[in-house]
Coordinates of C-alpha atoms and ligand atoms in Angstrom, one line a residue:
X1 CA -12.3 9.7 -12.1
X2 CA -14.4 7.1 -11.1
X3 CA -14.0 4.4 -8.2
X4 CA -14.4 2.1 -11.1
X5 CA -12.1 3.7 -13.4
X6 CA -9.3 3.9 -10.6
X7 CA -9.7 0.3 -10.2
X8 CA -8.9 -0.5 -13.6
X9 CA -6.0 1.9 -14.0
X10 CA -4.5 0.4 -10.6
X11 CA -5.3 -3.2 -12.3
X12 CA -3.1 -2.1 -15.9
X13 CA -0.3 -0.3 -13.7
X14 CA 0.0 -3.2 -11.3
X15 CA 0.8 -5.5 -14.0
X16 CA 2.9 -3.2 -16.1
X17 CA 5.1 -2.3 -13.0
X18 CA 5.2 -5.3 -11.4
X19 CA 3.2 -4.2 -8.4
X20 CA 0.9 -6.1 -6.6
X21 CA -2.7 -4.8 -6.5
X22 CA -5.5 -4.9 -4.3
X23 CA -9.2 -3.9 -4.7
X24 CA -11.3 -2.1 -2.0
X25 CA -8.6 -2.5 0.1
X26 CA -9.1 -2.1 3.9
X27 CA -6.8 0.3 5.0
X28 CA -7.2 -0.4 8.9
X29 CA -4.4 -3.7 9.5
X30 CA -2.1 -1.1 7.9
X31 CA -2.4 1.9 10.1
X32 CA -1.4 1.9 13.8
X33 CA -4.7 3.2 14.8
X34 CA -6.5 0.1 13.3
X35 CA -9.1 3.0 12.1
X36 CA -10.0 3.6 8.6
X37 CA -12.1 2.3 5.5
X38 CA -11.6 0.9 2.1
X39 CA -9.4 2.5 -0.4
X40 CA -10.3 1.9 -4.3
X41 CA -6.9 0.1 -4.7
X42 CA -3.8 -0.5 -2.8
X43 CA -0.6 -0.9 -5.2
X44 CA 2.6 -2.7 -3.7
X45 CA 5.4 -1.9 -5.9
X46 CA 8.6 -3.7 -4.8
X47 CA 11.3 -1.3 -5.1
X48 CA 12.0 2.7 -4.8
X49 CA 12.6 2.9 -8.6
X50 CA 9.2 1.0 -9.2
X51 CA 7.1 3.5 -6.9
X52 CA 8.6 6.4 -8.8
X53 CA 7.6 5.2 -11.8
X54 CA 4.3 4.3 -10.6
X55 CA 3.6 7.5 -9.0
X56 CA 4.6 9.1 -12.0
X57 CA 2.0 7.0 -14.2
X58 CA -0.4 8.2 -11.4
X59 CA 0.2 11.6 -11.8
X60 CA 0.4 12.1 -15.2
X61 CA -3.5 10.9 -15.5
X62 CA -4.2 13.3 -11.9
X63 CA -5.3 9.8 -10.6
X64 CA -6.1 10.6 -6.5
X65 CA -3.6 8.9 -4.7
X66 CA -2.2 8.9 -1.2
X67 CA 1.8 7.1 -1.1
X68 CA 1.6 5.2 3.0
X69 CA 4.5 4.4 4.9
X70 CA 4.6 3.3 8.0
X71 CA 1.1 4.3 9.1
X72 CA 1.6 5.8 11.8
X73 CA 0.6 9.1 11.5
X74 CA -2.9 8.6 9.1
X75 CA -5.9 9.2 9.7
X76 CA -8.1 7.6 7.1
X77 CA -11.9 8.4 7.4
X78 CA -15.1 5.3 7.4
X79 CA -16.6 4.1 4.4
X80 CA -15.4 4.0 0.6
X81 CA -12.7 5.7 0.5
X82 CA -12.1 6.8 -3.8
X83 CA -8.2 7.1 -3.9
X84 CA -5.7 4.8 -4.7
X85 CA -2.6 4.2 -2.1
X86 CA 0.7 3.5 -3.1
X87 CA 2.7 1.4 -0.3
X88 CA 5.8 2.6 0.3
X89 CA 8.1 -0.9 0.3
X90 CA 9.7 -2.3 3.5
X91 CA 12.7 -3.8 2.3
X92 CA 14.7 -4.5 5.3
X93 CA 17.5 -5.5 3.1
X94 CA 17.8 -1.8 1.6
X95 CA 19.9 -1.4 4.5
X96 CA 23.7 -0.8 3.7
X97 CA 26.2 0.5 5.9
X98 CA 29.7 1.9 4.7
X99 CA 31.6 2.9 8.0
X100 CA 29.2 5.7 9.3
X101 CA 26.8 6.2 7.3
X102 CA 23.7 4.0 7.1
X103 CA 21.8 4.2 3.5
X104 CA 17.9 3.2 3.7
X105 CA 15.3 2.4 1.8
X106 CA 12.1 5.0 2.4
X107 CA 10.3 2.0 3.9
X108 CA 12.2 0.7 6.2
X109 CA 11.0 0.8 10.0
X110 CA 12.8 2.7 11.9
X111 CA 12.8 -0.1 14.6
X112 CA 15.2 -1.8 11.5
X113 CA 17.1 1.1 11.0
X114 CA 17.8 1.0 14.6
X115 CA 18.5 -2.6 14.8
X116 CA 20.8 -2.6 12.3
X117 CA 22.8 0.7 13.8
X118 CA 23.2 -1.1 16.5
X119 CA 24.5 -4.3 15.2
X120 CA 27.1 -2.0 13.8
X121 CA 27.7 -0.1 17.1
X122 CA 26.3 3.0 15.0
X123 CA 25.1 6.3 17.4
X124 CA 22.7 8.8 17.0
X125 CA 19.3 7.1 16.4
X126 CA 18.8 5.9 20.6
X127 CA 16.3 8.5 21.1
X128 CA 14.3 6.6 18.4
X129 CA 13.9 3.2 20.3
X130 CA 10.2 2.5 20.3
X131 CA 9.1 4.7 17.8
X132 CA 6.3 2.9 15.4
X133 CA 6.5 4.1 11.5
X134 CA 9.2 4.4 8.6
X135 CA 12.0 6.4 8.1
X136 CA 10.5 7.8 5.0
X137 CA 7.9 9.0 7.5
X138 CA 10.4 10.4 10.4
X139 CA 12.2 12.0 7.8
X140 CA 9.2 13.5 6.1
X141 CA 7.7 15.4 9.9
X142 CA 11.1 14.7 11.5
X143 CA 10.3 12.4 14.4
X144 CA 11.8 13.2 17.5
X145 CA 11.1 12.0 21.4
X146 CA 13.7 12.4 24.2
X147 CA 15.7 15.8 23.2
X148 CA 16.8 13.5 19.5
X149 CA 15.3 14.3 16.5
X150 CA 15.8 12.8 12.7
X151 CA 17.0 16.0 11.1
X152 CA 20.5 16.4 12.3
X153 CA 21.3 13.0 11.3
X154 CA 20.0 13.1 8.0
X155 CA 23.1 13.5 5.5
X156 CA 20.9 13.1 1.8
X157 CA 17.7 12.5 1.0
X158 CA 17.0 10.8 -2.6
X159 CA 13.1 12.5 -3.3
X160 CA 11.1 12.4 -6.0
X161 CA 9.5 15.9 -6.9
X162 CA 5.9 16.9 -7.5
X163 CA 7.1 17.1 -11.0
X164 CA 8.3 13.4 -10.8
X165 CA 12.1 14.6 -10.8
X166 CA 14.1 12.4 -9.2
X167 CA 16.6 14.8 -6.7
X168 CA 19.0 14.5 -4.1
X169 CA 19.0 16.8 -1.1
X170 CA 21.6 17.4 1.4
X171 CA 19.7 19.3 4.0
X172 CA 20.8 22.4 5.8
X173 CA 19.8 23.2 9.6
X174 CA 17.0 25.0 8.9
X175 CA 15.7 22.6 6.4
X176 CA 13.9 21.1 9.6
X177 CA 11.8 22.2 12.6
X178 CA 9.7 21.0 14.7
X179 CA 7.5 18.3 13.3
X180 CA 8.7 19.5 9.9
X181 CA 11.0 19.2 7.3
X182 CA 12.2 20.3 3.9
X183 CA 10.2 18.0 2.1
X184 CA 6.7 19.4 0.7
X185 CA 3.5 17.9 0.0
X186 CA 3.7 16.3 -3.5
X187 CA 7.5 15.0 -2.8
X188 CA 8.2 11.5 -2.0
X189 CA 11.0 10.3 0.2
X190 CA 12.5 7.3 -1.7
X191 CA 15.9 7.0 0.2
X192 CA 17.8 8.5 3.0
X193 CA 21.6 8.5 3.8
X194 CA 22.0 8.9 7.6
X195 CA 25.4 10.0 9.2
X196 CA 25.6 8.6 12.5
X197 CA 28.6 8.4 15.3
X198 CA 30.8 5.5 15.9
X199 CA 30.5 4.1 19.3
X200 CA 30.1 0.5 20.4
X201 CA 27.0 -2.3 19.8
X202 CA 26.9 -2.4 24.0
X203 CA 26.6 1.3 24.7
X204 CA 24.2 1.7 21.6
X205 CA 22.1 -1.5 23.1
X206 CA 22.6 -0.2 26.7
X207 CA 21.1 4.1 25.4
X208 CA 18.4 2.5 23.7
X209 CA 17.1 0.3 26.7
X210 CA 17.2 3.3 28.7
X211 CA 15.1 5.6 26.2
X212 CA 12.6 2.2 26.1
X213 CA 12.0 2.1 30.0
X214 CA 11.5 6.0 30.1
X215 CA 8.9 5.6 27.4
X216 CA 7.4 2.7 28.9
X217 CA 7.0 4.7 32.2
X218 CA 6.0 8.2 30.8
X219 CA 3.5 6.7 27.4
X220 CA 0.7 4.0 27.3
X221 CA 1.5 0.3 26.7
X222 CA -0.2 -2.3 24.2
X223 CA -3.2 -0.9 22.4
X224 CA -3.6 0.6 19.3
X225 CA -2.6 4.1 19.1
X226 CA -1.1 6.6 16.7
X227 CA 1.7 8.2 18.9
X228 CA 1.0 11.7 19.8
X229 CA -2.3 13.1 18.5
X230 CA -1.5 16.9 18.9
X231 CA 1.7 19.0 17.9
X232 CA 3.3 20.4 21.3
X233 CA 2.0 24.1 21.6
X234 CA 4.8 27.3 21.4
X235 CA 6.4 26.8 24.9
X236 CA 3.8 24.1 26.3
X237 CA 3.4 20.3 26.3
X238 CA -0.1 19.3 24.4
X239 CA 0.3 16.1 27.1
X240 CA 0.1 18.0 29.9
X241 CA -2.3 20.3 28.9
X242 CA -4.9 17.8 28.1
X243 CA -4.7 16.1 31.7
X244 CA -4.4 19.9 33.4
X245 CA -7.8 20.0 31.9
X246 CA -9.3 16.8 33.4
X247 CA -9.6 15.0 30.0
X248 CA -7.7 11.7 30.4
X249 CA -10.1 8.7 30.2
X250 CA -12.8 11.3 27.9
X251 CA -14.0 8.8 25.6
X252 CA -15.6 9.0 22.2
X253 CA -17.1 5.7 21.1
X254 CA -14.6 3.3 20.9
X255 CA -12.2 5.4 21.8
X256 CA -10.6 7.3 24.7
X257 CA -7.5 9.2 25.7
X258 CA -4.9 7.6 27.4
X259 CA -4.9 7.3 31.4
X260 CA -1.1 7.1 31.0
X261 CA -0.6 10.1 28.5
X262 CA -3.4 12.9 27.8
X263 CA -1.7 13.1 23.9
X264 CA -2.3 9.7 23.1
X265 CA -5.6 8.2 22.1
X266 CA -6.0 4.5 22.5
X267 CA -8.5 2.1 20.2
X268 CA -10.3 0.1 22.5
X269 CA -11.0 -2.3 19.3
X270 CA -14.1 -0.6 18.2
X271 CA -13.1 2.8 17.5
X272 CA -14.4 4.1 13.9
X273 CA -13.1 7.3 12.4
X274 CA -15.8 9.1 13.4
X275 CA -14.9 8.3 16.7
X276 CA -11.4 9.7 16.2
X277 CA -12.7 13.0 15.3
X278 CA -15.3 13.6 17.7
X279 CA -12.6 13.0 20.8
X280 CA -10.3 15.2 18.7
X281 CA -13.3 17.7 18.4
X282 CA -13.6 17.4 22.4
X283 CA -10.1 17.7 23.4
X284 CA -9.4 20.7 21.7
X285 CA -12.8 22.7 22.5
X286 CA -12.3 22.1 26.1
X287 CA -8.6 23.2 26.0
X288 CA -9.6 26.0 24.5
X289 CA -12.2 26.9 26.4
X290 CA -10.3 26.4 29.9
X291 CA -6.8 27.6 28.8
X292 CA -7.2 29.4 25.6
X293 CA -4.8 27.4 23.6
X294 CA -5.3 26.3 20.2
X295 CA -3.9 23.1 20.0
X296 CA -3.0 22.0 16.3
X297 CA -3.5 17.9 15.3
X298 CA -0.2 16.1 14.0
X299 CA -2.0 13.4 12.4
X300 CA -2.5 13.6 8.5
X301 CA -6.0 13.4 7.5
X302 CA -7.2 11.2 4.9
X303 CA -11.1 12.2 3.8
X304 CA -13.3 10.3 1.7
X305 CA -12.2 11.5 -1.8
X306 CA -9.1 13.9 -1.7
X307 CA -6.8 14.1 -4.1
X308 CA -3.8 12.6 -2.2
X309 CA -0.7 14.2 -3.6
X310 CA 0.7 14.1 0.0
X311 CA 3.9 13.1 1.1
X312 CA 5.0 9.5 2.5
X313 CA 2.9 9.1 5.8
Ligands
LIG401 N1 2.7 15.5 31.2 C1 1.6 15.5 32.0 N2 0.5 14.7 31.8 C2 0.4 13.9 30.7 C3 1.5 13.9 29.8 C4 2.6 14.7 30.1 O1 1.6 16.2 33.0 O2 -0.6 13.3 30.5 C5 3.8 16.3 31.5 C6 5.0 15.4 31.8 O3 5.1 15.0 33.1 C7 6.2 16.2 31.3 C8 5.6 17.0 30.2 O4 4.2 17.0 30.3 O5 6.6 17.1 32.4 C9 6.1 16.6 28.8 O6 5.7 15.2 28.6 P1 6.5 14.2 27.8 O7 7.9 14.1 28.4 O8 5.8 12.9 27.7 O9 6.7 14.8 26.4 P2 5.6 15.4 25.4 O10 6.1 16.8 25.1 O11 4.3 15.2 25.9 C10 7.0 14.6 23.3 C11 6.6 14.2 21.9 C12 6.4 12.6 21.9 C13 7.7 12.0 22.4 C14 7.9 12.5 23.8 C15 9.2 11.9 24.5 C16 5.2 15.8 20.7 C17 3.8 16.2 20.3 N3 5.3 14.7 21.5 O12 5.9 14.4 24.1 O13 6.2 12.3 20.5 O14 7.6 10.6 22.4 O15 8.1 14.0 23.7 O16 10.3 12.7 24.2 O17 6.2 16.5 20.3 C18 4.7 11.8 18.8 O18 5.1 12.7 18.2 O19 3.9 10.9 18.2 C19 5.1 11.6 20.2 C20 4.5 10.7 20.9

């Protein structure tokens, strides 16, 4: 399929599913690295039925498509970039709550999510406070900072399968590990039910202040970054690693890792893709090279014409 023809099937499928459309559409504002080129098409449905339905359209033609979430974990390469990207909606008023359990819309932040616990003196999501990205996204490589981790609140997950199936999964323990859930490339998170503890709006408030100032003094402030760049290694800390081996400040272009942290890279403004993966190339030569460690990158790549199919990022 061409660029071209992409286009004009984004165009039709825009208009018959209500989705706003855009054309060589820079993908950069949306991703938390500020890195990346133009996709053929962006499509904005507005609800979760409307992106299954979309996707499904997509699919059923094997148009290349990538669904985006938050942003926070992409990588998107320079230049032209010939696949189409479904937005994942953030409605912040898919939000209900019915005593414990707090039922969300795949495109809610999670900064929402956690608002909104909160408010309702909801615990179990603290951990969380500061986190960039959706909770489609956390669900899909369940998050976790601070010892918490998305899976073990996760109650049901509304997905749609790679055959378009819409399913709902209530997860078992070892439906998540590190970094990694249940849900497979292909799958897309539309909703997830979260079963949290009951506790008070203050002491929610007063954990997730704590978790802020511990991530303020351990993580870099302001810039753009993507979170952590590297997966931890089997009984090591990627973080450390990379500042054992004398590699914070190491730049690449516009680029450089992070004086604060050695697993987070920050955009000095400029950075281009290229950038990206030449600091990524860098880091993980060298850590090889001095400690032997392979380390393994946790952000999903996006390349110039792949086709998609991956889960919500
Ligand atoms: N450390 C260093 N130098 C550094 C960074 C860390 O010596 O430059 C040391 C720290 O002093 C500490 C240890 O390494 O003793 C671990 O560091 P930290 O507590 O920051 O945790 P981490 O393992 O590096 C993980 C997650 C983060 C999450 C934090 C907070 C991964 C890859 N990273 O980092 O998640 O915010 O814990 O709990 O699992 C992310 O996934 O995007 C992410 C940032």
């Amino acid at each position: 399929m061409t660029r071209r023809e992409m286009q004009d099937l984004a165009v039709r499928l825009g208009q018959e599913h209500g989705a706003g459309v855009e054309l060589d559409a820079a993908l950069a504002p949306r991703l938390s690295m500020r890195v990346g080129g133009r996709a053929a098409a962006i499509i904005e449905p507005r609800g979760a039925e409307e992106v299954a339905s979309l996707v499904e359209a997509l699919r059923a033609v094997s148009a290349p498509h990538h669904l985006l979430g938050g942003g926070s974990n992409v990588l998107a390469d320079d230049g032209d970039l010939d696949f189409l990207v479904v937005q994942v909606p953030a409605d912040a008023s898919s939000v209900s709550i019915d005593d414990v359990l707090l039922r969300v819309g795949a495109g809610v932040k999670l900064a929402v999510v956690l608002r909104e616990a909160a408010k309702a003196g909801l615990s179990g999501l603290e951990w969380a406070a500061g986190l960039p990205g959706t909770i489609g996204g956390a669900v899909f490589g369940n998050a976790g900072a601070f010892g918490g981790e998305i899976g073990p609140s996760v109650r049901e997950v509304a997905l749609l399968d790679a055959q378009g199936v819409l399913r709902r999964h209530r997860p078992e323990p070892n439906d998540f590990a590190y970094r990694h859930s249940f849900v497979r490339e292909g799958e897309l998170v539309l909703e997830v039910e979260l079963e949290l503890e009951r506790s008070t709006p203050e002491a929610v408030r007063d954990e997730m202040n704590r978790v802020n100032t511990q991530r303020s003094a351990s993580q870099p402030k302001g810039g753009h970054s993507s979170g952590c760049v590297f997966k931890n290694p089997e009984g090591g800390q990627a973080g450390r690693l990379i500042d054992e081996c004398g590699l914070k400040g190491r730049r690449a272009g516009g680029v450089h890792v992070s004086e604060a942290h050695g697993n987070f890279f920050i955009n000095d403004g400029d950075a281009t893709a290229a950038d990206i993966h030449a600091l990524i190339t860098t880091v993980r030569d060298e850590v090889r090279r001095q400690r032997g460690i392979e380390l393994e990158c946790e952000l999903r790549h996006w390349g110039p014409r792949d086709d998609g199919e991956g889960g919500t990022s």
